[in-house]
Amino acid sequence: MAASLPRRVPILFLFIFLSFFAAVTAIDKDRFREVNQGEFSEHSSEYFANYRALVVYGNIFQLAFYNTTPNSFMLGIRMGVARSESLRRWVWQANRNRPVRENATVFFGADGNLVLADADGTVVWSTGTANKGVVGITILDNGNMVLYDKKGRYLWQSFDYPTDTLLVGQSLPTRGAAKLVSRRSATDASPGIYSLAVDSGDPILYVDASPKPVVYYNSTGDFGFSRRTKGPLTFEWYSPDDNVTFELSFGLIRTVTKYDSIYSFLRLTPDGDLVIYTYDDRVDYKAWEKTFVLFDADTELRSACYKAGRCGAFGCARGRCAPGAPRRRGQRGGRTAVHRRSGGPAGRGRVLPTTRWLQWSILSPCTERRREWSASESVDGGATRTATA
């Protein structure tokens, strides 16, 4: 018995050592440091961007450096199967206000902090999670990038910091700083002039204006009632008929899709529209479908001409402004109409033109000729105009 002990002791110590090494590896395997350099991916991506994929990924999502202009990079999350022939879309950015250059670095250190530094070493962005117990980083199947502790609790998550996009399961609080803000343009990821916030549980769209932002869409106007909830508003997916139909919703905004649409996102576009894109991971080609457009050219309720950028101080793209809408200096077309003041939080104190199409809390509308004003609308103190469809 005594003679066999020395043989067992080394085996026991070897087992303990390997167990310890495995535990250390499980914690340290997610630590990384990557430099923004080398060849770009050959696969196509949104905004005609070039990108370099990084080691953090999950399902159809992956962290990457990407740029739409030379030497000006975003650290973002890409959505789309890596080897697919379909487009990859960008659903989150860490550094919208501060692009980085070639040779910038992203690193996840032993202190548990995810840091983005420019080529000269200047820290541009971080998760602020140093020495808070973070042991790992991953991107979940729903696109949420999380930093977690040894108990699996999320100490930081990208879902808490939306940019211009909401993924399924992501929320906006009823009150607070979190909101969607559009890109400035397809080639400029910096914050644009349009924003989506939640008031009393309902989505409201704003455009930057002086002295304060102006509401140009409030969903309560479409339906005549408000949700009046105090909790956050979530972009949701569900199948009410046992996987026969699929529905996406964001408050009162809803759309039905033809197939499982859990890989969808809601986006505020650079021109102020609200759209939903759905990705079908079962196909390799043309996997994306635009399943919802708020300002649809084929819809009388919210025609494309009601975008804030179509009229008045925000610019008129084409067609004529509705009677009573503010016009740029020298702009012709449309007589001054009798005005009514809007009620409720959507347009407190704002003036709305008196046309039927403007009963839905839309400010600064611009109609196409076939919808210039509604039939038999009273203007100029009682004179009657007729539609010129």
Short mmCIF file of C-alpha atoms in Angstrom, two decimals:
data_model
loop_
_atom_site.label_atom_id
_atom_site.label_comp_id
_atom_site.label_asym_id
_atom_site.label_seq_id
_atom_site.Cartn_x
_atom_site.Cartn_y
_atom_site.Cartn_z
CA MET A 1 0.00 0.00 0.00
CA ALA A 2 2.77 2.41 1.03
CA ALA A 3 4.76 1.62 -2.10
CA SER A 4 1.87 2.55 -4.38
CA LEU A 5 1.32 5.99 -2.82
CA PRO A 6 4.07 7.83 -4.74
CA ARG A 7 2.48 6.72 -8.03
CA ARG A 8 -0.92 8.11 -7.06
CA VAL A 9 0.30 11.47 -5.75
CA PRO A 10 1.71 12.73 -9.08
CA ILE A 11 -1.50 11.67 -10.83
CA LEU A 12 -3.54 13.54 -8.23
CA PHE A 13 -1.42 16.67 -8.61
CA LEU A 14 -1.61 16.38 -12.40
CA PHE A 15 -5.40 16.20 -12.19
CA ILE A 16 -5.52 19.28 -9.93
CA PHE A 17 -3.15 21.18 -12.25
CA LEU A 18 -5.16 20.35 -15.36
CA SER A 19 -8.40 21.34 -13.63
CA PHE A 20 -6.87 24.66 -12.59
CA PHE A 21 -5.49 25.23 -16.09
CA ALA A 22 -8.90 24.49 -17.62
CA ALA A 23 -10.55 26.97 -15.25
CA VAL A 24 -8.00 29.65 -16.12
CA THR A 25 -8.45 28.93 -19.81
CA ALA A 26 -12.23 29.21 -19.48
CA ILE A 27 -11.81 32.71 -18.05
CA ASP A 28 -8.92 33.92 -20.18
CA LYS A 29 -9.97 32.46 -23.50
CA ASP A 30 -12.13 35.54 -24.18
CA ARG A 31 -9.34 38.05 -23.56
CA PHE A 32 -8.16 39.49 -26.84
CA ARG A 33 -6.46 42.40 -28.55
CA GLU A 34 -7.07 43.12 -32.24
CA VAL A 35 -5.60 45.80 -34.48
CA ASN A 36 -7.54 47.40 -37.32
CA GLN A 37 -5.25 46.40 -40.16
CA GLY A 38 -4.94 43.88 -42.99
CA GLU A 39 -7.21 42.79 -45.80
CA PHE A 40 -10.89 43.64 -45.91
CA SER A 41 -13.55 40.96 -46.18
CA GLU A 42 -14.61 40.11 -49.72
CA HIS A 43 -18.28 39.82 -48.75
CA SER A 44 -20.70 42.67 -49.42
CA SER A 45 -22.08 44.84 -46.63
CA GLU A 46 -24.53 47.68 -46.11
CA TYR A 47 -23.59 51.22 -47.19
CA PHE A 48 -20.93 49.67 -49.48
CA ALA A 49 -18.73 49.48 -46.40
CA ASN A 50 -15.39 47.73 -46.15
CA TYR A 51 -14.96 45.71 -42.99
CA ARG A 52 -12.65 43.50 -40.94
CA ALA A 53 -14.40 40.89 -38.81
CA LEU A 54 -13.25 40.36 -35.21
CA VAL A 55 -13.26 37.37 -32.85
CA VAL A 56 -16.48 38.24 -30.99
CA TYR A 57 -19.50 36.65 -32.66
CA GLY A 58 -22.75 34.82 -32.06
CA ASN A 59 -25.02 33.08 -34.55
CA ILE A 60 -25.47 35.52 -37.49
CA PHE A 61 -23.90 38.49 -35.65
CA GLN A 62 -20.25 39.54 -35.44
CA LEU A 63 -18.21 42.46 -34.13
CA ALA A 64 -16.18 44.23 -36.81
CA PHE A 65 -14.35 47.36 -37.86
CA TYR A 66 -16.05 48.95 -40.87
CA ASN A 67 -15.73 52.15 -42.86
CA THR A 68 -17.67 53.97 -45.56
CA THR A 69 -15.07 56.72 -46.07
CA PRO A 70 -11.28 56.25 -46.14
CA ASN A 71 -9.52 55.94 -42.78
CA SER A 72 -12.69 56.58 -40.75
CA PHE A 73 -13.83 53.41 -38.97
CA MET A 74 -16.73 52.38 -36.77
CA LEU A 75 -16.64 49.49 -34.32
CA GLY A 76 -19.97 47.84 -35.04
CA ILE A 77 -22.05 44.68 -35.03
CA ARG A 78 -22.74 43.06 -38.38
CA MET A 79 -25.87 41.00 -39.07
CA GLY A 80 -25.93 38.26 -41.70
CA VAL A 81 -24.48 34.79 -42.29
CA ALA A 82 -20.73 35.11 -42.80
CA ARG A 83 -20.48 33.12 -46.05
CA SER A 84 -23.82 34.14 -47.52
CA GLU A 85 -24.12 35.93 -50.85
CA SER A 86 -26.60 38.32 -49.26
CA LEU A 87 -25.80 41.71 -47.78
CA ARG A 88 -24.56 42.14 -44.22
CA ARG A 89 -26.24 44.99 -42.35
CA TRP A 90 -24.92 47.11 -39.48
CA VAL A 91 -27.17 47.10 -36.42
CA TRP A 92 -25.04 48.79 -33.76
CA GLN A 93 -22.02 51.10 -33.50
CA ALA A 94 -19.87 51.89 -30.46
CA ASN A 95 -18.27 55.13 -31.61
CA ARG A 96 -20.70 57.06 -33.82
CA ASN A 97 -19.29 60.44 -32.81
CA ARG A 98 -15.61 59.48 -32.89
CA PRO A 99 -14.43 57.37 -35.84
CA VAL A 100 -11.03 55.72 -35.51
CA ARG A 101 -8.25 55.21 -38.05
CA GLU A 102 -6.19 52.39 -39.48
CA ASN A 103 -4.22 50.64 -36.74
CA ALA A 104 -6.81 51.46 -34.09
CA THR A 105 -7.10 48.75 -31.43
CA VAL A 106 -9.95 47.03 -29.65
CA PHE A 107 -9.01 44.98 -26.62
CA PHE A 108 -10.70 43.08 -23.84
CA GLY A 109 -8.29 42.95 -20.93
CA ALA A 110 -7.90 41.02 -17.71
CA ASP A 111 -9.72 43.81 -15.86
CA GLY A 112 -12.92 43.01 -17.80
CA ASN A 113 -13.09 46.28 -19.75
CA LEU A 114 -13.74 46.37 -23.51
CA VAL A 115 -11.79 49.33 -24.89
CA LEU A 116 -11.51 50.99 -28.30
CA ALA A 117 -8.36 53.07 -28.78
CA ASP A 118 -7.29 55.08 -31.81
CA ALA A 119 -4.00 54.53 -33.63
CA ASP A 120 -2.20 56.98 -31.32
CA GLY A 121 -3.45 55.18 -28.21
CA THR A 122 -6.21 57.67 -27.35
CA VAL A 123 -9.13 55.88 -25.73
CA VAL A 124 -12.21 56.60 -27.85
CA TRP A 125 -14.79 54.36 -26.17
CA SER A 126 -15.09 51.69 -23.49
CA THR A 127 -17.75 49.72 -21.66
CA GLY A 128 -16.60 51.10 -18.30
CA THR A 129 -16.54 47.65 -16.72
CA ALA A 130 -12.98 47.55 -15.38
CA ASN A 131 -12.60 45.56 -12.15
CA LYS A 132 -16.32 44.84 -11.84
CA GLY A 133 -16.13 41.06 -12.05
CA VAL A 134 -16.44 40.57 -15.81
CA VAL A 135 -15.12 37.18 -16.93
CA GLY A 136 -16.29 36.98 -20.54
CA ILE A 137 -17.79 38.59 -23.61
CA THR A 138 -20.09 37.19 -26.28
CA ILE A 139 -22.82 38.12 -28.73
CA LEU A 140 -26.10 36.36 -28.01
CA ASP A 141 -28.26 34.80 -30.71
CA ASN A 142 -30.46 37.93 -30.73
CA GLY A 143 -27.52 40.24 -31.51
CA ASN A 144 -27.06 41.58 -27.98
CA MET A 145 -23.35 41.86 -27.12
CA VAL A 146 -22.91 41.21 -23.40
CA LEU A 147 -20.14 41.27 -20.82
CA TYR A 148 -20.96 38.83 -18.02
CA ASP A 149 -19.67 37.75 -14.61
CA LYS A 150 -18.97 34.24 -13.31
CA LYS A 151 -22.65 33.78 -12.41
CA GLY A 152 -23.73 34.64 -15.95
CA ARG A 153 -25.16 38.04 -15.01
CA TYR A 154 -24.88 40.78 -17.61
CA LEU A 155 -22.80 43.68 -16.33
CA TRP A 156 -22.96 45.52 -19.66
CA GLN A 157 -25.02 44.96 -22.83
CA SER A 158 -25.23 46.71 -26.19
CA PHE A 159 -29.06 46.58 -26.03
CA ASP A 160 -28.86 49.36 -23.43
CA TYR A 161 -27.15 51.67 -25.93
CA PRO A 162 -29.19 51.73 -29.16
CA THR A 163 -28.02 53.71 -32.17
CA ASP A 164 -30.42 53.90 -35.14
CA THR A 165 -31.65 50.29 -34.90
CA LEU A 166 -33.68 48.07 -32.57
CA LEU A 167 -33.30 44.30 -32.76
CA VAL A 168 -36.06 41.90 -31.71
CA GLY A 169 -36.24 41.95 -27.92
CA GLN A 170 -34.57 45.35 -27.60
CA SER A 171 -36.43 48.14 -25.77
CA LEU A 172 -36.61 51.90 -25.41
CA PRO A 173 -37.55 53.31 -22.00
CA THR A 174 -40.63 55.48 -21.69
CA ARG A 175 -38.54 58.26 -20.27
CA GLY A 176 -34.80 58.73 -20.29
CA ALA A 177 -31.89 59.44 -22.59
CA ALA A 178 -32.13 56.24 -24.64
CA LYS A 179 -33.61 56.81 -28.09
CA LEU A 180 -32.97 55.96 -31.71
CA VAL A 181 -31.10 58.60 -33.69
CA SER A 182 -30.75 58.32 -37.47
CA ARG A 183 -27.45 58.31 -39.33
CA ARG A 184 -26.54 61.58 -40.95
CA SER A 185 -26.29 59.81 -44.31
CA ALA A 186 -25.47 56.43 -45.82
CA THR A 187 -21.77 57.31 -45.74
CA ASP A 188 -21.80 59.15 -42.40
CA ALA A 189 -22.70 57.15 -39.27
CA SER A 190 -22.65 60.19 -36.99
CA PRO A 191 -26.01 61.18 -35.41
CA GLY A 192 -28.46 62.75 -37.86
CA ILE A 193 -31.44 65.08 -37.38
CA TYR A 194 -34.19 62.49 -36.78
CA SER A 195 -34.91 60.69 -33.52
CA LEU A 196 -37.39 58.16 -32.16
CA ALA A 197 -38.37 58.35 -28.50
CA VAL A 198 -41.14 56.85 -26.37
CA ASP A 199 -43.75 59.00 -24.61
CA SER A 200 -46.51 57.38 -22.51
CA GLY A 201 -45.69 54.05 -24.13
CA ASP A 202 -46.06 55.29 -27.72
CA PRO A 203 -43.34 55.86 -30.35
CA ILE A 204 -42.90 59.49 -31.43
CA LEU A 205 -40.66 60.79 -34.22
CA TYR A 206 -38.85 64.12 -33.94
CA VAL A 207 -36.78 66.27 -36.27
CA ASP A 208 -34.15 68.68 -34.98
CA ALA A 209 -35.31 72.28 -35.24
CA SER A 210 -34.71 75.58 -33.50
CA PRO A 211 -35.44 76.34 -30.73
CA LYS A 212 -36.54 72.77 -29.94
CA PRO A 213 -37.24 69.48 -31.77
CA VAL A 214 -40.52 69.19 -33.68
CA VAL A 215 -42.77 66.12 -33.69
CA TYR A 216 -43.56 64.87 -37.19
CA TYR A 217 -45.21 61.55 -36.31
CA ASN A 218 -47.12 60.20 -33.32
CA SER A 219 -48.60 56.71 -33.60
CA THR A 220 -51.57 57.60 -31.38
CA GLY A 221 -52.90 59.75 -34.21
CA ASP A 222 -53.19 56.73 -36.51
CA PHE A 223 -55.39 54.78 -34.13
CA GLY A 224 -57.10 57.42 -32.00
CA PHE A 225 -55.89 56.08 -28.66
CA SER A 226 -52.71 55.71 -26.63
CA ARG A 227 -51.20 52.68 -24.91
CA ARG A 228 -50.53 54.86 -21.85
CA THR A 229 -48.02 52.53 -20.27
CA LYS A 230 -45.08 53.48 -18.10
CA GLY A 231 -42.80 50.56 -18.93
CA PRO A 232 -40.29 50.34 -21.76
CA LEU A 233 -41.46 49.78 -25.33
CA THR A 234 -40.00 46.64 -26.88
CA PHE A 235 -39.60 45.60 -30.51
CA GLU A 236 -41.35 42.23 -30.31
CA TRP A 237 -41.81 39.09 -32.37
CA TYR A 238 -44.45 36.45 -31.85
CA SER A 239 -46.48 33.82 -33.66
CA PRO A 240 -50.12 34.01 -32.51
CA ASP A 241 -51.38 31.14 -34.67
CA ASP A 242 -49.03 28.31 -33.79
CA ASN A 243 -46.30 29.20 -36.31
CA VAL A 244 -48.78 29.82 -39.13
CA THR A 245 -48.37 33.59 -39.14
CA PHE A 246 -45.67 35.78 -37.64
CA GLU A 247 -46.01 39.30 -36.35
CA LEU A 248 -43.62 42.11 -35.45
CA SER A 249 -44.71 45.01 -33.29
CA PHE A 250 -43.42 48.17 -31.69
CA GLY A 251 -46.25 49.63 -29.65
CA LEU A 252 -49.12 50.42 -32.00
CA ILE A 253 -46.94 49.80 -35.06
CA ARG A 254 -47.49 46.23 -36.29
CA THR A 255 -46.80 44.15 -39.37
CA VAL A 256 -47.39 40.51 -40.35
CA THR A 257 -44.66 38.60 -42.16
CA LYS A 258 -44.76 35.55 -44.42
CA TYR A 259 -42.23 33.48 -42.49
CA ASP A 260 -40.40 33.29 -39.17
CA SER A 261 -39.19 36.86 -38.75
CA ILE A 262 -37.27 36.64 -35.48
CA TYR A 263 -34.18 37.93 -37.31
CA SER A 264 -35.64 41.38 -37.88
CA PHE A 265 -34.76 44.91 -36.90
CA LEU A 266 -36.52 48.26 -36.80
CA ARG A 267 -34.53 51.24 -38.11
CA LEU A 268 -34.84 55.01 -38.24
CA THR A 269 -33.43 55.90 -41.65
CA PRO A 270 -31.30 58.94 -42.57
CA ASP A 271 -34.34 60.56 -44.25
CA GLY A 272 -36.60 60.12 -41.21
CA ASP A 273 -38.56 57.01 -42.19
CA LEU A 274 -39.15 54.02 -39.94
CA VAL A 275 -38.60 50.63 -41.60
CA ILE A 276 -38.38 46.97 -40.61
CA TYR A 277 -35.95 44.59 -42.32
CA THR A 278 -36.27 40.82 -41.95
CA TYR A 279 -33.51 38.29 -42.60
CA ASP A 280 -34.16 34.72 -43.73
CA ASP A 281 -31.15 32.66 -42.66
CA ARG A 282 -32.41 29.64 -44.62
CA VAL A 283 -31.48 31.14 -47.98
CA ASP A 284 -28.14 32.22 -49.39
CA TYR A 285 -29.29 34.82 -51.92
CA LYS A 286 -31.61 37.80 -51.38
CA ALA A 287 -32.09 36.90 -47.74
CA TRP A 288 -33.30 40.39 -46.78
CA GLU A 289 -36.83 41.72 -47.13
CA LYS A 290 -38.20 45.13 -46.19
CA THR A 291 -41.30 44.01 -44.29
CA PHE A 292 -42.56 47.41 -43.12
CA VAL A 293 -42.28 51.07 -44.16
CA LEU A 294 -43.96 53.74 -42.06
CA PHE A 295 -44.26 56.38 -44.78
CA ASP A 296 -45.34 54.17 -47.66
CA ALA A 297 -45.87 55.70 -51.10
CA ASP A 298 -48.81 53.33 -51.64
CA THR A 299 -50.58 54.21 -48.38
CA GLU A 300 -52.98 57.13 -47.98
CA LEU A 301 -52.74 56.98 -44.19
CA ARG A 302 -49.01 57.71 -44.09
CA SER A 303 -47.96 58.60 -47.62
CA ALA A 304 -44.25 58.97 -48.31
CA CYS A 305 -44.86 62.68 -48.83
CA TYR A 306 -45.42 63.13 -45.09
CA LYS A 307 -41.77 62.76 -44.20
CA ALA A 308 -40.49 65.78 -42.34
CA GLY A 309 -37.93 66.42 -45.07
CA ARG A 310 -40.57 67.06 -47.73
CA CYS A 311 -41.82 70.48 -46.71
CA GLY A 312 -41.18 73.90 -45.32
CA ALA A 313 -38.13 74.70 -43.25
CA PHE A 314 -36.92 71.11 -43.62
CA GLY A 315 -36.87 71.31 -47.42
CA CYS A 316 -39.36 70.26 -50.08
CA ALA A 317 -38.19 67.42 -52.27
CA ARG A 318 -40.95 67.47 -54.88
CA GLY A 319 -44.64 68.06 -55.34
CA ARG A 320 -46.59 70.83 -53.62
CA CYS A 321 -46.88 71.54 -49.94
CA ALA A 322 -50.29 71.09 -48.38
CA PRO A 323 -52.31 74.25 -47.79
CA GLY A 324 -51.07 75.97 -44.67
CA ALA A 325 -47.77 74.11 -44.44
CA PRO A 326 -44.77 76.40 -43.90
CA ARG A 327 -42.90 77.12 -47.13
CA ARG A 328 -39.38 78.17 -47.91
CA ARG A 329 -38.86 81.71 -49.11
CA GLY A 330 -39.76 81.99 -52.77
CA GLN A 331 -41.59 78.66 -52.84
CA ARG A 332 -44.92 78.74 -54.65
CA GLY A 333 -47.99 76.55 -54.52
CA GLY A 334 -50.78 76.12 -52.00
CA ARG A 335 -52.79 78.97 -50.47
CA THR A 336 -52.70 79.75 -46.78
CA ALA A 337 -55.31 77.61 -45.09
CA VAL A 338 -57.32 78.03 -41.92
CA HIS A 339 -55.17 76.53 -39.17
CA ARG A 340 -56.07 74.41 -36.20
CA ARG A 341 -53.83 73.76 -33.23
CA SER A 342 -52.90 70.19 -32.44
CA GLY A 343 -53.72 68.68 -29.09
CA GLY A 344 -51.90 66.23 -26.88
CA PRO A 345 -48.18 65.78 -26.35
CA ALA A 346 -47.41 65.15 -30.01
CA GLY A 347 -47.71 68.72 -31.19
CA ARG A 348 -48.30 70.90 -28.18
CA GLY A 349 -48.89 74.43 -29.47
CA ARG A 350 -47.93 73.55 -33.04
CA VAL A 351 -50.05 74.64 -36.00
CA LEU A 352 -51.50 71.99 -38.30
CA PRO A 353 -52.93 72.61 -41.79
CA THR A 354 -56.62 71.69 -42.16
CA THR A 355 -56.55 68.82 -44.61
CA ARG A 356 -58.02 65.39 -44.08
CA TRP A 357 -54.69 63.68 -44.59
CA LEU A 358 -53.27 65.65 -41.68
CA GLN A 359 -55.60 64.23 -39.05
CA TRP A 360 -52.85 61.84 -37.95
CA SER A 361 -50.59 64.15 -35.96
CA ILE A 362 -48.27 64.79 -38.87
CA LEU A 363 -46.43 68.11 -38.86
CA SER A 364 -44.91 69.90 -41.86
CA PRO A 365 -46.47 67.58 -44.49
CA CYS A 366 -45.97 67.82 -48.21
CA THR A 367 -48.45 66.07 -50.49
CA GLU A 368 -48.12 64.82 -54.01
CA ARG A 369 -50.47 66.35 -56.56
CA ARG A 370 -52.93 63.49 -56.32
CA ARG A 371 -53.25 64.17 -52.58
CA GLU A 372 -52.76 67.94 -52.46
CA TRP A 373 -55.78 68.46 -50.27
CA SER A 374 -58.83 66.45 -49.38
CA ALA A 375 -62.18 66.77 -51.09
CA SER A 376 -64.42 69.62 -49.95
CA GLU A 377 -61.93 70.93 -47.39
CA SER A 378 -62.78 74.33 -45.91
CA VAL A 379 -60.01 76.91 -46.22
CA ASP A 380 -59.67 80.69 -46.06
CA GLY A 381 -62.59 81.12 -43.69
CA GLY A 382 -65.17 79.02 -45.49
CA ALA A 383 -64.26 78.84 -49.19
CA THR A 384 -64.36 75.27 -50.45
CA ARG A 385 -61.65 73.59 -52.51
CA THR A 386 -62.02 70.22 -54.25
CA ALA A 387 -59.36 67.54 -54.61
CA THR A 388 -57.39 67.53 -57.86
CA ALA A 389 -56.60 63.83 -58.02
#
